[in-house]
CSV table of C-alpha atoms in Angstrom, one decimal:
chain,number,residue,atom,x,y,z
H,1,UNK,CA,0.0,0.0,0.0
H,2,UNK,CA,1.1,3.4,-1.2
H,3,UNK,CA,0.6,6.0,1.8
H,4,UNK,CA,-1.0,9.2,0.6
H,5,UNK,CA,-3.3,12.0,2.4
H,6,UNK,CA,-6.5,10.2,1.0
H,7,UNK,CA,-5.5,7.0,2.9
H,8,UNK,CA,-8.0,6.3,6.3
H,9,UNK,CA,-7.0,6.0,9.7
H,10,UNK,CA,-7.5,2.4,9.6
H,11,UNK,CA,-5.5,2.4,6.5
H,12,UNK,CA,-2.4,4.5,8.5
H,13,UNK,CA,-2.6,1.9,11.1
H,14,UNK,CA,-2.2,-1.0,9.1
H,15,UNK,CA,0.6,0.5,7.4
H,16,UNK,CA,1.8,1.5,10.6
H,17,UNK,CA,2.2,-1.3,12.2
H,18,UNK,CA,3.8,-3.5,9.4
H,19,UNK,CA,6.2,-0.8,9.2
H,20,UNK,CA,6.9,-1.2,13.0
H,21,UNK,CA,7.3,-4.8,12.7
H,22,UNK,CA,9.8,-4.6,10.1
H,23,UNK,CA,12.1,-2.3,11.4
H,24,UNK,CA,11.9,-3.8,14.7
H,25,UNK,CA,12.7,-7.6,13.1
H,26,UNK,CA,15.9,-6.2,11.5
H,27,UNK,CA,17.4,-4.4,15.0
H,28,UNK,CA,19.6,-6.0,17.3
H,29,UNK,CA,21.7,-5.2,19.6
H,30,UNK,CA,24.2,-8.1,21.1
H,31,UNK,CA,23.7,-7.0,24.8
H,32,UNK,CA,20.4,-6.8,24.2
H,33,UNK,CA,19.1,-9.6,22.3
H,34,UNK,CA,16.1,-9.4,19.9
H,35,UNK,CA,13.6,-7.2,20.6
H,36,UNK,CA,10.6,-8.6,21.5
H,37,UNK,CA,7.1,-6.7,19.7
H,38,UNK,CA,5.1,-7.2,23.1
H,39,UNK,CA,2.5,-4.7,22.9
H,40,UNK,CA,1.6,-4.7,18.8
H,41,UNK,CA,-1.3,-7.1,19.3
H,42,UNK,CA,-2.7,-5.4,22.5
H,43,UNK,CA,-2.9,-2.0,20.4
H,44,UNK,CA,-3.8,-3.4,17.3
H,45,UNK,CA,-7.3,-4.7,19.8
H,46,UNK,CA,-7.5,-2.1,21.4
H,47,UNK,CA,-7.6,0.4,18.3
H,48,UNK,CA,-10.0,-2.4,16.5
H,49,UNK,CA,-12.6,-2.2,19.3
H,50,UNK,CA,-12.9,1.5,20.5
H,51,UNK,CA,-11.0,4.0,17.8
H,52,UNK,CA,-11.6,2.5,14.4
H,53,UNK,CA,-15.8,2.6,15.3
H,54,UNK,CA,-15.3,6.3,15.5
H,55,UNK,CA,-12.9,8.3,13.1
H,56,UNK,CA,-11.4,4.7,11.5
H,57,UNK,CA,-13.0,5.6,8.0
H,58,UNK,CA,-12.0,9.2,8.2
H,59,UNK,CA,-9.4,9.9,5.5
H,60,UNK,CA,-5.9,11.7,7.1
H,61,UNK,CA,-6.7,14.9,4.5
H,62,UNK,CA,-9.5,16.1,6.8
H,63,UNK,CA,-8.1,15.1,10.0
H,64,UNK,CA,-8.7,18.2,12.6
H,65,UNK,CA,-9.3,18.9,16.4
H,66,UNK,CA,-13.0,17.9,15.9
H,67,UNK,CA,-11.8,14.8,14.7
H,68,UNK,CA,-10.3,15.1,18.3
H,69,UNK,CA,-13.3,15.4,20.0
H,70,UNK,CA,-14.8,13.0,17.8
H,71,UNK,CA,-12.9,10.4,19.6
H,72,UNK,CA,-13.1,11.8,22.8
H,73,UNK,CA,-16.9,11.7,23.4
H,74,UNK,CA,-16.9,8.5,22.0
H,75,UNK,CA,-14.5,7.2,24.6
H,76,UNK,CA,-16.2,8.8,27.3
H,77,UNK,CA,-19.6,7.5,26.1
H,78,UNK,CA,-18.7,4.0,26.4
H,79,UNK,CA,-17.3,4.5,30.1
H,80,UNK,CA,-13.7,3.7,29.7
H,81,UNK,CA,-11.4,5.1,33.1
H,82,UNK,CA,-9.7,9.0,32.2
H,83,UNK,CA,-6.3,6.7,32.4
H,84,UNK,CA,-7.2,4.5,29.7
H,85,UNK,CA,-9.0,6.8,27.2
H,86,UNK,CA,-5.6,8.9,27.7
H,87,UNK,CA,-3.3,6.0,26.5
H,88,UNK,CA,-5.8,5.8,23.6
H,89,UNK,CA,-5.3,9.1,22.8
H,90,UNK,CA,-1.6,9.0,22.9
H,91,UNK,CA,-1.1,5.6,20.6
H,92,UNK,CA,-3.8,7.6,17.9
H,93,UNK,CA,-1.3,10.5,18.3
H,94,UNK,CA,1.9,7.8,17.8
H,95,UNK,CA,0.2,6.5,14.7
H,96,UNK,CA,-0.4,10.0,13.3
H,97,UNK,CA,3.2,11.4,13.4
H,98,UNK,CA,4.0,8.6,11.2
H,99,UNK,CA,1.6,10.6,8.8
H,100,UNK,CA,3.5,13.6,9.6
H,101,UNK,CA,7.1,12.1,8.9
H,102,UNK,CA,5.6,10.5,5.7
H,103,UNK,CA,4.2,14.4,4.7
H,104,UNK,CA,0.5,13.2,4.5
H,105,UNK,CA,-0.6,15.8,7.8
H,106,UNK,CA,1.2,18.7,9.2
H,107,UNK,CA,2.2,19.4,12.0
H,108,UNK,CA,-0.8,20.8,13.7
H,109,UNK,CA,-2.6,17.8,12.8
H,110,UNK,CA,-0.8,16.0,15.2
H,111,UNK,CA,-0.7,18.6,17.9
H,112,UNK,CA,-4.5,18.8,18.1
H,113,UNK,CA,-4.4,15.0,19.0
H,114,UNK,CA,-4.5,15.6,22.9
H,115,UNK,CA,-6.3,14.7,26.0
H,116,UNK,CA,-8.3,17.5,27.6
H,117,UNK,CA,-8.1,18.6,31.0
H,118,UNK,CA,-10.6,16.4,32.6
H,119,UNK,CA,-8.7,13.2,31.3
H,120,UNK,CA,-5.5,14.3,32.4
H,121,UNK,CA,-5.9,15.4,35.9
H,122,UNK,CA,-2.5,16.6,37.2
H,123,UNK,CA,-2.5,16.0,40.7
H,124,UNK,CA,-4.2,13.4,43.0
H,125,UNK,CA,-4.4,14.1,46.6
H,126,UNK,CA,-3.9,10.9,48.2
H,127,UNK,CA,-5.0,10.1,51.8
H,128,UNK,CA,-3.0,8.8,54.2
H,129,UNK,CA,-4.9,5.3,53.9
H,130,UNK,CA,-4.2,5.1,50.3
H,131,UNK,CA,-0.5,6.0,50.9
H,132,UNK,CA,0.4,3.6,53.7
H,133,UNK,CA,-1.7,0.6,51.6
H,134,UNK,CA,0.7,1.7,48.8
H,135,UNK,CA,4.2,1.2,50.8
H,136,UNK,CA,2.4,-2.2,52.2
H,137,UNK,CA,1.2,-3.8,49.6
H,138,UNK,CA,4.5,-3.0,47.9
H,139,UNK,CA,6.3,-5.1,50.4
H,140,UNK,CA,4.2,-8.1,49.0
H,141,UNK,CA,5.4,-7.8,44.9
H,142,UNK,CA,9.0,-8.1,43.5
H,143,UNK,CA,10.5,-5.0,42.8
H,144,UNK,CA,7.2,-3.0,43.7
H,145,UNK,CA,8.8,-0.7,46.0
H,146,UNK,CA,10.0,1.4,43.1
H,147,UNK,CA,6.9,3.4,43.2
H,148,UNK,CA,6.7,4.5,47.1
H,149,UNK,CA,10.3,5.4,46.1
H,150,UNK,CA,9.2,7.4,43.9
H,151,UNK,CA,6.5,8.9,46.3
H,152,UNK,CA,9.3,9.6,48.6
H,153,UNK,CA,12.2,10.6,46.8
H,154,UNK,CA,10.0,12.6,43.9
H,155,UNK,CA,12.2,10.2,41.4
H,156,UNK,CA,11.0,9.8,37.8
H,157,UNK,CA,10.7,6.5,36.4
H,158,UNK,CA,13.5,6.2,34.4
H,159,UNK,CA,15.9,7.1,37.1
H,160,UNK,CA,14.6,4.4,39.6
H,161,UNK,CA,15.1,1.9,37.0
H,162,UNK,CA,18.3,3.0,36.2
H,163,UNK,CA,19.3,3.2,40.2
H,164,UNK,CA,22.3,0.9,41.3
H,165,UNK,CA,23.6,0.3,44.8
H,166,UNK,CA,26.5,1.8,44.6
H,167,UNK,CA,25.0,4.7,43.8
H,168,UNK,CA,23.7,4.8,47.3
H,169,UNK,CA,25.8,6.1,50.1
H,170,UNK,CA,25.3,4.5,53.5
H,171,UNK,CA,26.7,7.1,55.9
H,172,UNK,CA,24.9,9.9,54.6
H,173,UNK,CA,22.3,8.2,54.1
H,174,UNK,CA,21.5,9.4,50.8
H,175,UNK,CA,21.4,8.6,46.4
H,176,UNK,CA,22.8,9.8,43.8
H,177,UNK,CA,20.9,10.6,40.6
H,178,UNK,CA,23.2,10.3,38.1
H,179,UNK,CA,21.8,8.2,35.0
H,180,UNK,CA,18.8,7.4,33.5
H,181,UNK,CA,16.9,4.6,31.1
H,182,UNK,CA,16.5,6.2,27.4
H,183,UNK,CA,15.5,5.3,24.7
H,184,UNK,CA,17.5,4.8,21.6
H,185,UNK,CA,16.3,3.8,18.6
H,186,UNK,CA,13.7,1.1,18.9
H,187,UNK,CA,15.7,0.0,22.7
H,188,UNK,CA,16.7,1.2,26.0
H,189,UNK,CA,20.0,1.9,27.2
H,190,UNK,CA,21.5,3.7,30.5
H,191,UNK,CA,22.3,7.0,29.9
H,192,UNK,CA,24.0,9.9,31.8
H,193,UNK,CA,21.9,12.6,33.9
H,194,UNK,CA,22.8,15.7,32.9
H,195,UNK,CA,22.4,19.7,34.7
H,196,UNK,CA,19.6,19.8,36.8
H,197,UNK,CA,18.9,15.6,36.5
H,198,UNK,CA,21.9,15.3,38.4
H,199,UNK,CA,21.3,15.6,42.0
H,200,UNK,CA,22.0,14.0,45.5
H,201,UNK,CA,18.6,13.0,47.2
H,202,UNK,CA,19.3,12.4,51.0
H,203,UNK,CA,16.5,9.9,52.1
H,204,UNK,CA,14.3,9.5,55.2
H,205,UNK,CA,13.7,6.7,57.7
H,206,UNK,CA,10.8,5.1,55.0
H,207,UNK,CA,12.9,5.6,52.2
H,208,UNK,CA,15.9,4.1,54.0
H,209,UNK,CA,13.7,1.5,55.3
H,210,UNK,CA,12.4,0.2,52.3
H,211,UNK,CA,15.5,-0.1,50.2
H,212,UNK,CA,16.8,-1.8,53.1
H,213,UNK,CA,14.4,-4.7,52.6
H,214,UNK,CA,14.7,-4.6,48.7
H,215,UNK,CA,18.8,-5.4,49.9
H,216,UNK,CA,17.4,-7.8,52.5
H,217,UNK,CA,15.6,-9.9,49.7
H,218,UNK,CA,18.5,-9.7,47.4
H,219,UNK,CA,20.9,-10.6,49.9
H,220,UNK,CA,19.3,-12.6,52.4
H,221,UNK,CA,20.3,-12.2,56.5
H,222,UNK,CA,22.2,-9.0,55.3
H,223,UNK,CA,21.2,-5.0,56.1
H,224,UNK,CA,22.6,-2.0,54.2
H,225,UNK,CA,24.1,-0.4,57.1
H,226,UNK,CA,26.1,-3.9,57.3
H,227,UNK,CA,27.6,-3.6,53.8
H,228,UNK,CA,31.3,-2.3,53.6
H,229,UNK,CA,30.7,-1.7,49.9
H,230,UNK,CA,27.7,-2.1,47.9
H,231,UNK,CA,27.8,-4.1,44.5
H,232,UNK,CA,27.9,-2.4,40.9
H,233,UNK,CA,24.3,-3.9,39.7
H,234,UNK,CA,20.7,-2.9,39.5
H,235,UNK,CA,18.5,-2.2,42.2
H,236,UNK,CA,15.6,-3.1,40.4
H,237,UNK,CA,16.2,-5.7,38.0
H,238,UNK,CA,15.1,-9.0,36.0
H,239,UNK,CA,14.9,-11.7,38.7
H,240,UNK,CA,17.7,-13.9,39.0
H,241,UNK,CA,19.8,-11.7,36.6
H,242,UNK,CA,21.6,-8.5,38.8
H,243,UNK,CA,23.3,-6.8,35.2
H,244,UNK,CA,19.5,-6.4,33.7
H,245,UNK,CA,17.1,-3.5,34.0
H,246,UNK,CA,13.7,-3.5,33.8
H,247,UNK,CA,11.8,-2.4,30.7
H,248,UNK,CA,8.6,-3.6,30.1
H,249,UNK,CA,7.8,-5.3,33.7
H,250,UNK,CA,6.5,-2.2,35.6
H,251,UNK,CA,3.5,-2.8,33.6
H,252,UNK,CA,2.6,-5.8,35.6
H,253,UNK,CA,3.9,-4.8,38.7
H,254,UNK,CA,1.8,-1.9,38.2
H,255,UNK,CA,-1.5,-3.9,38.0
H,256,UNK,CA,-0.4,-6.3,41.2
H,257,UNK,CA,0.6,-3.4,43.2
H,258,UNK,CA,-2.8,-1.8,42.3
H,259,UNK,CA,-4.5,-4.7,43.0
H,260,UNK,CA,-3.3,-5.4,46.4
H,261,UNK,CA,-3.6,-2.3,47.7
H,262,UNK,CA,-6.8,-1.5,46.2
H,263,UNK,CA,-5.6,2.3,45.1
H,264,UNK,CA,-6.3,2.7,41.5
H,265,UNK,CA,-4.5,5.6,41.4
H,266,UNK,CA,-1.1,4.8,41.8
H,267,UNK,CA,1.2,5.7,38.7
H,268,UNK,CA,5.1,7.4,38.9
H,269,UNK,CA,4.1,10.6,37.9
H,270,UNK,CA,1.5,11.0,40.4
H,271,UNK,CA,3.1,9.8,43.4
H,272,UNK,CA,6.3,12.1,42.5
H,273,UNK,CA,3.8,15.1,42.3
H,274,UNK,CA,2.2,14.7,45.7
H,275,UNK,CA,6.1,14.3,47.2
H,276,UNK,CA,6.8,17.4,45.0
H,277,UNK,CA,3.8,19.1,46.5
H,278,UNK,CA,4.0,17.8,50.3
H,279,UNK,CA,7.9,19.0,50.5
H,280,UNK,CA,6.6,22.2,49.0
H,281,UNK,CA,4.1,23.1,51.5
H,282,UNK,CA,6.2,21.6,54.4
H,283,UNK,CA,9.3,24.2,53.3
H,284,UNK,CA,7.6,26.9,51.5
H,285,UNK,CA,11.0,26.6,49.7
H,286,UNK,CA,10.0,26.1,45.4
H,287,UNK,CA,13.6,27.0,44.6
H,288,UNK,CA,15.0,23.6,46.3
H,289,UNK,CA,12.1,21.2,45.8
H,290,UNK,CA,12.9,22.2,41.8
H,291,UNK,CA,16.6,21.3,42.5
H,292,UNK,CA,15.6,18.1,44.5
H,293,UNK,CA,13.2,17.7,41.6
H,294,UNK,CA,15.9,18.1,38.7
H,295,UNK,CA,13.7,20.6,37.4
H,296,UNK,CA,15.0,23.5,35.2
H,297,UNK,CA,12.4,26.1,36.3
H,298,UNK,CA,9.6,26.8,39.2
H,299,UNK,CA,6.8,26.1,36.2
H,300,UNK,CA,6.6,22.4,37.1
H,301,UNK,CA,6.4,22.9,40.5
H,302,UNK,CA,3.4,25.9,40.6
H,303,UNK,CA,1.6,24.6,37.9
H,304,UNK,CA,0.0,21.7,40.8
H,305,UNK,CA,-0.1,23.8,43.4
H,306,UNK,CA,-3.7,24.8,43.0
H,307,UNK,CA,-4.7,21.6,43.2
H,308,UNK,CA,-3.1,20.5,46.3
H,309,UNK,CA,-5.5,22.5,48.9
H,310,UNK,CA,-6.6,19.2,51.0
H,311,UNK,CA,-3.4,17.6,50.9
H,312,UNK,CA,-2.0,16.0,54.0
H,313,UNK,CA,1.0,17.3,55.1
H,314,UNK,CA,3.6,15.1,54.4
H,315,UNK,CA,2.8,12.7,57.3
H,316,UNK,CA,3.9,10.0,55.2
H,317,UNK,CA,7.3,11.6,54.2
């Protein structure tokens, strides 16, 4: 099939995701191995049951914002969660900036593909219930303390996953931030932190507490403020194999950690906001949370502060 601007959605996906496949098939990397195409068939379902009913037959030439809020109410009219409509969002917008590197829609074609407001809530005040359930139930799952770490360290994703022991200093009691899971190309790889991303986060008792049972687990009988020096290898990693970091699996530990605890709201970017927000309103100090933060302005940090007016006030940090 020929792409050109008369083509469908439907049409664009199709092509979309043979192209995918194809590119994906012919990149290796030896300390890698084959990557695997995990998440093609889930899309390809999930794009067959709830986008391709609403602006599938639309041809990309008269894509617009309506055809934004086309989708949209359609989503909402079928009851799907704000989380899930805005994942559906963002592959439809993935799919389209193939169009746009192909020169079938411009750039503002693409742009207008976003979720509104209501479907991308910034901020979640969690209660102190939900939080302690959180660091709990994470106690239960593999690796699962790597999102109350990020609740109370304010560490993105990518960091935690690229966090190694040695990286942790046992007298101070404190991490260093200093690299970060990218992507490049079609894989990951570690990557150095740069400015702002690289920072020194000193850690209190919970913090401390739970990375000393991750330790415990990975080295049984033993405590961190036992170890003379700590091991070059990944915090968070592929069971049974210290020298790999995780990719893919915080997906699953995602849905067990949200399961057990019975928050539905837990995700990285969530729980980094309310530590964002709680160290905020504890210090009155926006100048240092964005440094413990590694952000390069104050934007990040006063753009959730509106919503934070019931929030608790840091008991759990």
């Amino acid at each position: 099939m020929n792409p050109s601007k008369y083509m469908t959605f439907k049409e664009l996906a199709d092509y979309y995701f043979t192209a995918l496949e194809e590119r994906r098939s012919k990149y290796n990397r030896n300390n890698w191995g084959p990557l695997k195409v995990i998440d093609v068939p889930y899309k390809k379902g999930v794009l067959a049951k709830h986008v391709f009913p609403a602006i599938g037959d639309i041809e990309l030439k008269d894509f617009d914002v309506f055809t934004n809020r086309i989708l949209i109410s359609s989503l909402k009219r079928k009851g799907l969660s704000q989380s899930f409509i805005y994942l559906i969002i963002m592959n439809t917008k993935q799919i389209l900036r193939e169009a746009f590197n192909l020169g079938l829609v411009n750039k503002n074609t693409v742009d207008s593909f976003h979720a509104t407001n209501d479907i991308t809530p910034k901020f979640y005040n969690y209660s102190n219930k939900e939080l302690n359930a959180i660091c709990n139930a994470s106690l239960l799952i593999y690796n699962a303390i790597m999102f109350p770490l990020a609740l109370l360290t304010g560490m993105e994703k990518k960091e935690i996953l690229a966090l190694r022991w040695n990286d942790i200093d046992i007298k101070n009691k404190s991490l260093s931030v200093n690299r970060y899971i990218g992507k490049e190309n079609l894989g990951f790889s570690p990557m150095s932190a740069t400015g702002n991303k690289h920072r020194t986060i000193y850690l209190g008792d919970k913090a401390w507490k739970l990375l000393d049972y991750q330790y415990f687990i990975e080295n049984p009988g033993k405590k961190l403020n036992d170890a003379n020096v700590l091991p070059d290898t990944y915090v968070f990693h592929k069971k049974g194999d210290t020298g790999k970091y995780l990719t893919h699996e915080p997906k699953e530990i995602l849905k067990k950690l949200r399961k057990e605890s019975g928050v539905q709201t837990i995700g990285f970017n969530y729980l980094r906001r309310y530590y964002s927000a709680a160290v905020t309103i504890a210090t009155n100090d926006v100048v240092s949370v964005n440094r413990l933060m590694g952000y390069k302005d104050s934007n990040s940090t006063l753009s959730i502060m509106p919503y934070t007016n019931n929030i608790i006030r840091g008991e759990i940090l």
